[in-house]
Amino acid sequence: DFLSNFDNDRETLHVYDLDGNEITDETITISTSMTLKLIIDNKEYDELTIVVRGDINSDGVVNINDYNKLNSRLLKMIELNYIETQASDLNYDGIVNINDYSKLNSFLLKLLTTLN
C-alpha cells in the first residue's frame, strides 16, 4: 500500500530497513527511519527517510513505547534525533511539546482514530 502512493513505477522504488537491508517482503510494516530510494538502471536518483507520525521508536507500531519515549523527551531525560523529532511532532507545528504528548495519549486511549 505504501508504494502505491508514489507516481513512480513500483520496480524503481526500493525500501530499506534501519540496517540498510532491502525489504522485499511486502507484509513488513513501514516504520520511521526506513529509507525509500528511487533506483533506475542501478542508478540511485533520490532517497527519502520515512517518518511515521507517532512511531517515535521506529518499530512500526504506535504504542505505549512511543508514549514513554516522548514522555522521557519532555522530561529532558533523553534527546531525540531529527527523525524521531519529526515523528513526535503530531500536530505539525514544528515543536515537540505537551500538545503532542496529549494527542498521542488520546490516540492510545482510542479517543482519536488517527494521528493525521
Coordinates of N, CA, C and O in Angstrom, one line a residue:
D1 N 0.8 -1.2 0.0 CA 0.0 0.0 0.0 C 0.9 1.3 0.0 O 0.5 2.2 -0.7
F2 N 1.9 1.2 0.8 CA 2.8 2.4 0.9 C 3.3 2.9 -0.5 O 3.2 4.0 -0.8
L3 N 3.9 1.9 -1.2 CA 4.5 2.3 -2.5 C 3.4 2.8 -3.5 O 3.8 3.5 -4.5
S4 N 2.2 2.4 -3.4 CA 1.2 2.8 -4.3 C 0.9 4.3 -4.2 O 0.2 4.9 -5.1
N5 N 1.4 5.0 -3.2 CA 1.2 6.4 -3.0 C 2.1 7.2 -3.9 O 2.0 8.5 -3.9
F6 N 3.0 6.6 -4.6 CA 4.0 7.3 -5.4 C 3.7 7.1 -6.9 O 3.2 6.1 -7.3
D7 N 4.1 8.1 -7.7 CA 3.8 8.0 -9.2 C 4.8 7.2 -9.9 O 4.6 6.7 -11.0
N8 N 5.9 6.9 -9.3 CA 7.0 6.1 -9.9 C 6.6 4.6 -10.1 O 5.7 4.1 -9.4
D9 N 7.2 4.0 -11.1 CA 6.9 2.6 -11.3 C 7.4 1.8 -10.1 O 8.4 2.1 -9.5
R10 N 6.6 0.8 -9.7 CA 6.9 0.0 -8.5 C 8.3 -0.6 -8.5 O 9.0 -0.6 -7.5
E11 N 8.8 -1.0 -9.6 CA 10.1 -1.7 -9.7 C 11.2 -0.7 -9.5 O 12.4 -1.1 -9.3
T12 N 11.0 0.6 -9.5 CA 12.0 1.6 -9.3 C 12.1 2.0 -7.9 O 13.1 2.7 -7.5
L13 N 11.2 1.6 -7.1 CA 11.1 2.1 -5.7 C 11.6 0.9 -4.8 O 11.2 -0.2 -4.9
H14 N 12.6 1.2 -3.9 CA 13.2 0.2 -3.0 C 13.1 0.8 -1.6 O 13.6 1.9 -1.3
V15 N 12.7 -0.1 -0.6 CA 12.6 0.3 0.8 C 13.7 -0.5 1.5 O 13.9 -1.7 1.3
Y16 N 14.4 0.2 2.4 CA 15.5 -0.4 3.2 C 15.2 -0.2 4.7 O 14.7 0.8 5.1
D17 N 15.6 -1.2 5.5 CA 15.4 -1.1 6.9 C 16.5 -0.3 7.6 O 17.3 0.3 6.9
L18 N 16.5 -0.2 8.9 CA 17.4 0.6 9.6 C 18.9 0.2 9.4 O 19.8 1.0 9.5
D19 N 19.1 -1.0 9.0 CA 20.5 -1.5 8.8 C 20.9 -1.5 7.4 O 22.0 -1.9 7.0
G20 N 20.0 -0.9 6.5 CA 20.4 -0.8 5.1 C 20.0 -2.0 4.2 O 20.4 -2.0 3.1
N21 N 19.3 -2.9 4.8 CA 18.9 -4.1 4.0 C 17.6 -3.9 3.3 O 16.6 -3.3 3.9
E22 N 17.6 -4.2 2.0 CA 16.4 -4.0 1.2 C 15.3 -4.9 1.7 O 15.5 -6.1 2.0
I23 N 14.1 -4.3 1.8 CA 12.9 -5.1 2.3 C 12.2 -5.5 1.0 O 11.7 -4.7 0.2
T24 N 12.0 -6.8 0.9 CA 11.3 -7.4 -0.3 C 10.0 -8.1 0.2 O 9.1 -8.3 -0.7
D25 N 9.9 -8.3 1.5 CA 8.6 -8.9 2.0 C 7.6 -7.8 2.1 O 7.7 -6.9 2.9
E26 N 6.5 -7.9 1.3 CA 5.5 -6.8 1.3 C 4.6 -6.8 2.5 O 3.8 -5.9 2.6
T27 N 4.8 -7.8 3.4 CA 3.9 -7.8 4.6 C 4.6 -7.1 5.7 O 4.0 -6.9 6.8
I28 N 5.9 -6.6 5.6 CA 6.6 -5.9 6.6 C 5.9 -4.5 6.8 O 5.6 -3.8 5.8
T29 N 5.7 -4.1 8.0 CA 5.2 -2.8 8.3 C 6.2 -1.7 8.1 O 7.3 -1.8 8.6
I30 N 5.8 -0.6 7.4 CA 6.7 0.5 7.2 C 6.9 1.2 8.5 O 5.9 1.4 9.3
S31 N 8.1 1.6 8.9 CA 8.3 2.3 10.1 C 9.2 3.5 10.0 O 9.9 3.7 8.9
T32 N 9.2 4.4 10.9 CA 10.1 5.5 11.0 C 11.5 5.1 10.9 O 11.9 4.1 11.4
S33 N 12.3 5.9 10.1 CA 13.7 5.7 9.9 C 14.0 4.7 8.8 O 15.2 4.6 8.5
M34 N 13.0 4.1 8.2 CA 13.3 3.3 7.0 C 13.6 4.3 5.9 O 13.4 5.5 6.0
T35 N 14.2 3.7 4.8 CA 14.6 4.6 3.7 C 14.0 4.1 2.4 O 13.9 2.9 2.2
L36 N 13.5 5.1 1.6 CA 12.9 4.8 0.3 C 13.9 5.4 -0.7 O 14.3 6.5 -0.6
K37 N 14.3 4.5 -1.7 CA 15.2 5.0 -2.7 C 14.5 4.8 -4.1 O 13.9 3.8 -4.3
L38 N 14.8 5.8 -5.0 CA 14.4 5.7 -6.4 C 15.6 5.2 -7.2 O 16.6 5.9 -7.2
I39 N 15.6 4.0 -7.7 CA 16.7 3.4 -8.4 C 16.2 3.0 -9.8 O 15.3 2.2 -9.9
I40 N 16.9 3.5 -10.8 CA 16.6 3.2 -12.2 C 17.8 2.8 -12.9 O 18.9 3.5 -12.8
D41 N 17.8 1.6 -13.5 CA 19.0 1.0 -14.2 C 20.2 1.1 -13.2 O 21.3 1.5 -13.6
N42 N 20.0 0.6 -12.0 CA 21.1 0.5 -11.0 C 21.7 1.9 -10.6 O 22.8 2.0 -10.0
K43 N 21.0 3.0 -10.9 CA 21.5 4.3 -10.5 C 20.5 4.9 -9.6 O 19.3 5.0 -9.9
E44 N 21.0 5.4 -8.4 CA 20.1 6.0 -7.4 C 19.9 7.4 -7.7 O 20.8 8.2 -7.9
Y45 N 18.6 7.8 -7.9 CA 18.2 9.2 -8.2 C 17.7 10.0 -7.1 O 17.8 11.2 -7.1
D46 N 17.1 9.3 -6.1 CA 16.6 10.0 -4.9 C 16.5 9.1 -3.7 O 16.5 7.9 -3.9
E47 N 16.5 9.7 -2.5 CA 16.5 8.9 -1.3 C 15.7 9.7 -0.3 O 15.9 10.9 -0.1
L48 N 14.8 9.1 0.4 CA 13.9 9.7 1.4 C 14.0 8.9 2.7 O 13.9 7.7 2.6
T49 N 14.0 9.6 3.9 CA 13.9 8.9 5.1 C 12.4 8.9 5.5 O 11.8 10.0 5.4
I50 N 11.8 7.8 5.8 CA 10.4 7.7 6.1 C 10.2 8.1 7.6 O 10.9 7.7 8.5
V51 N 9.1 8.9 7.8 CA 8.6 9.3 9.1 C 7.2 8.9 9.2 O 6.3 9.3 8.4
V52 N 6.9 8.0 10.2 CA 5.5 7.7 10.5 C 5.2 8.4 11.8 O 5.7 8.1 12.8
R53 N 4.2 9.3 11.7 CA 3.9 10.1 12.9 C 3.4 9.2 14.0 O 2.6 8.3 13.8
G54 N 4.0 9.4 15.2 CA 3.7 8.6 16.3 C 4.7 7.5 16.6 O 4.8 7.0 17.7
D55 N 5.3 7.0 15.5 CA 6.2 5.8 15.6 C 7.6 6.4 16.0 O 8.5 6.4 15.2
I56 N 7.8 6.8 17.2 CA 9.0 7.5 17.7 C 10.1 6.6 17.8 O 11.3 6.9 17.6
N57 N 9.9 5.3 18.2 CA 11.0 4.4 18.4 C 11.3 3.5 17.2 O 12.0 2.5 17.3
S58 N 10.6 3.8 16.1 CA 10.9 3.1 14.8 C 10.7 1.6 14.8 O 11.4 0.9 14.1
D59 N 9.6 1.2 15.5 CA 9.3 -0.2 15.4 C 8.1 -0.5 14.5 O 7.7 -1.7 14.4
G60 N 7.5 0.5 13.9 CA 6.4 0.3 13.0 C 5.0 0.3 13.7 O 4.0 0.1 13.0
V61 N 5.0 0.5 15.0 CA 3.7 0.4 15.7 C 3.7 1.7 16.6 O 4.7 2.0 17.3
V62 N 2.5 2.3 16.7 CA 2.4 3.4 17.6 C 1.7 2.8 18.9 O 0.6 2.4 18.9
N63 N 2.5 2.9 20.0 CA 2.0 2.2 21.2 C 2.6 2.9 22.4 O 3.2 4.0 22.3
I64 N 2.5 2.3 23.6 CA 3.0 2.8 24.8 C 4.5 3.1 24.8 O 4.9 4.0 25.5
N65 N 5.2 2.3 24.1 CA 6.7 2.5 24.0 C 7.0 3.9 23.4 O 7.9 4.6 23.9
D66 N 6.2 4.3 22.4 CA 6.4 5.6 21.8 C 6.0 6.7 22.8 O 6.6 7.8 23.0
Y67 N 4.9 6.5 23.5 CA 4.4 7.4 24.6 C 5.5 7.6 25.6 O 5.8 8.7 26.0
N68 N 6.1 6.5 26.1 CA 7.1 6.6 27.1 C 8.4 7.3 26.6 O 9.0 8.1 27.3
K69 N 8.7 7.1 25.3 CA 9.9 7.8 24.8 C 9.6 9.3 24.7 O 10.5 10.1 25.0
L70 N 8.4 9.7 24.3 CA 8.0 11.1 24.2 C 8.0 11.7 25.6 O 8.5 12.8 25.8
N71 N 7.5 11.0 26.6 CA 7.5 11.4 27.9 C 8.9 11.7 28.4 O 9.2 12.7 29.0
S72 N 9.8 10.8 28.1 CA 11.2 10.9 28.5 C 11.8 12.2 27.9 O 12.6 12.9 28.5
R73 N 11.5 12.4 26.7 CA 12.0 13.6 26.0 C 11.4 14.9 26.6 O 12.2 15.9 26.9
L74 N 10.1 14.9 27.0 CA 9.6 16.1 27.6 C 10.1 16.3 29.0 O 10.2 17.5 29.4
L75 N 10.5 15.3 29.7 CA 11.1 15.4 31.0 C 12.6 15.7 30.9 O 13.3 15.7 31.9
K76 N 13.1 15.8 29.7 CA 14.5 16.1 29.4 C 15.5 15.0 29.9 O 16.6 15.3 30.2
M77 N 14.9 13.8 29.9 CA 15.8 12.6 30.3 C 16.5 12.1 29.1 O 17.6 11.5 29.2
I78 N 16.0 12.3 27.9 CA 16.7 11.9 26.6 C 16.5 13.0 25.6 O 15.7 13.9 25.7
E79 N 17.3 12.9 24.6 CA 17.2 13.8 23.4 C 16.7 12.9 22.2 O 17.0 11.7 22.2
L80 N 16.0 13.5 21.3 CA 15.6 12.8 20.1 C 16.4 13.3 19.0 O 16.7 14.4 18.9
N81 N 16.7 12.4 18.0 CA 17.3 12.8 16.8 C 16.3 13.5 15.9 O 15.1 13.5 16.2
Y82 N 16.8 14.0 14.8 CA 15.9 14.7 13.9 C 14.7 13.9 13.4 O 13.5 14.4 13.5
I83 N 14.9 12.7 13.0 CA 13.8 11.9 12.5 C 12.8 11.5 13.7 O 11.6 11.6 13.5
E84 N 13.3 11.2 14.8 CA 12.4 11.0 16.0 C 11.6 12.2 16.3 O 10.4 12.1 16.7
T85 N 12.2 13.4 16.2 CA 11.5 14.6 16.5 C 10.4 14.8 15.5 O 9.3 15.2 15.9
Q86 N 10.7 14.5 14.2 CA 9.6 14.7 13.2 C 8.5 13.7 13.5 O 7.3 14.1 13.4
A87 N 8.8 12.5 13.9 CA 7.7 11.5 14.3 C 6.9 11.9 15.5 O 5.8 11.5 15.7
S88 N 7.6 12.7 16.4 CA 6.9 13.2 17.6 C 6.0 14.4 17.4 O 5.2 14.7 18.3
D89 N 6.3 15.2 16.4 CA 5.5 16.4 16.2 C 4.1 16.1 15.6 O 3.9 16.2 14.4
L90 N 3.2 15.7 16.4 CA 1.9 15.1 16.0 C 0.9 16.2 15.5 O 0.0 15.9 14.8
N91 N 1.2 17.4 15.9 CA 0.3 18.5 15.4 C 0.9 19.4 14.4 O 0.4 20.4 14.0
Y92 N 2.0 19.0 13.9 CA 2.7 19.6 12.7 C 3.0 21.1 13.0 O 3.0 21.9 12.0
D93 N 3.3 21.5 14.2 CA 3.7 22.9 14.5 C 5.2 23.1 14.6 O 5.6 24.2 14.8
G94 N 6.0 22.1 14.4 CA 7.4 22.3 14.4 C 8.0 22.2 15.8 O 9.2 22.4 16.0
I95 N 7.2 22.0 16.8 CA 7.6 22.0 18.2 C 7.1 20.7 18.8 O 6.0 20.3 18.7
V96 N 8.0 20.0 19.6 CA 7.6 18.8 20.3 C 7.3 19.2 21.7 O 8.2 19.7 22.4
N97 N 6.0 19.1 22.1 CA 5.7 19.6 23.5 C 4.5 18.8 24.0 O 4.1 17.8 23.5
I98 N 3.9 19.3 25.1 CA 2.8 18.6 25.8 C 1.6 18.4 24.9 O 0.8 17.5 25.0
N99 N 1.4 19.3 23.9 CA 0.3 19.1 22.9 C 0.5 17.8 22.1 O -0.5 17.1 21.9
D100 N 1.7 17.5 21.7 CA 1.9 16.3 21.0 C 1.7 15.1 21.9 O 1.1 14.0 21.5
Y101 N 2.2 15.2 23.2 CA 2.0 14.1 24.2 C 0.6 13.9 24.4 O 0.1 12.7 24.5
S102 N -0.2 14.9 24.5 CA -1.6 14.8 24.8 C -2.3 14.1 23.6 O -3.2 13.3 23.8
K103 N -1.9 14.5 22.4 CA -2.5 13.9 21.2 C -2.2 12.4 21.1 O -3.1 11.6 20.8
L104 N -1.0 12.0 21.4 CA -0.6 10.6 21.4 C -1.4 9.9 22.5 O -1.8 8.8 22.2
N105 N -1.5 10.5 23.7 CA -2.3 9.9 24.7 C -3.7 9.6 24.3 O -4.3 8.5 24.5
S106 N -4.3 10.6 23.6 CA -5.7 10.5 23.1 C -5.8 9.4 22.1 O -6.8 8.6 22.1
F107 N -4.8 9.2 21.3 CA -4.8 8.2 20.2 C -4.7 6.8 20.9 O -5.5 5.9 20.5
L108 N -3.8 6.7 21.9 CA -3.7 5.4 22.5 C -4.9 5.0 23.3 O -5.2 3.8 23.5
L109 N -5.6 6.0 23.9 CA -6.9 5.7 24.6 C -8.1 5.5 23.7 O -9.2 5.4 24.1
K110 N -7.8 5.6 22.3 CA -8.8 5.4 21.3 C -9.8 6.5 21.3 O -10.9 6.4 20.8
L111 N -9.4 7.7 21.8 CA -10.3 8.9 21.7 C -10.1 9.5 20.3 O -11.0 10.3 19.9
L112 N -9.0 9.2 19.7 CA -8.7 9.7 18.3 C -8.5 8.4 17.5 O -7.9 7.4 18.0
T113 N -8.9 8.4 16.2 CA -8.7 7.2 15.4 C -7.5 7.4 14.4 O -7.1 6.4 13.8
T114 N -7.0 8.6 14.4 CA -5.8 8.8 13.5 C -5.0 9.9 14.1 O -5.5 10.7 14.9
L115 N -3.7 9.9 13.8 CA -2.8 11.0 14.2 C -2.6 12.0 13.1 O -1.8 13.0 13.3
N116 N -3.3 12.0 12.0 CA -3.2 13.0 11.0 C -3.9 14.2 11.3 O -4.8 14.3 12.0

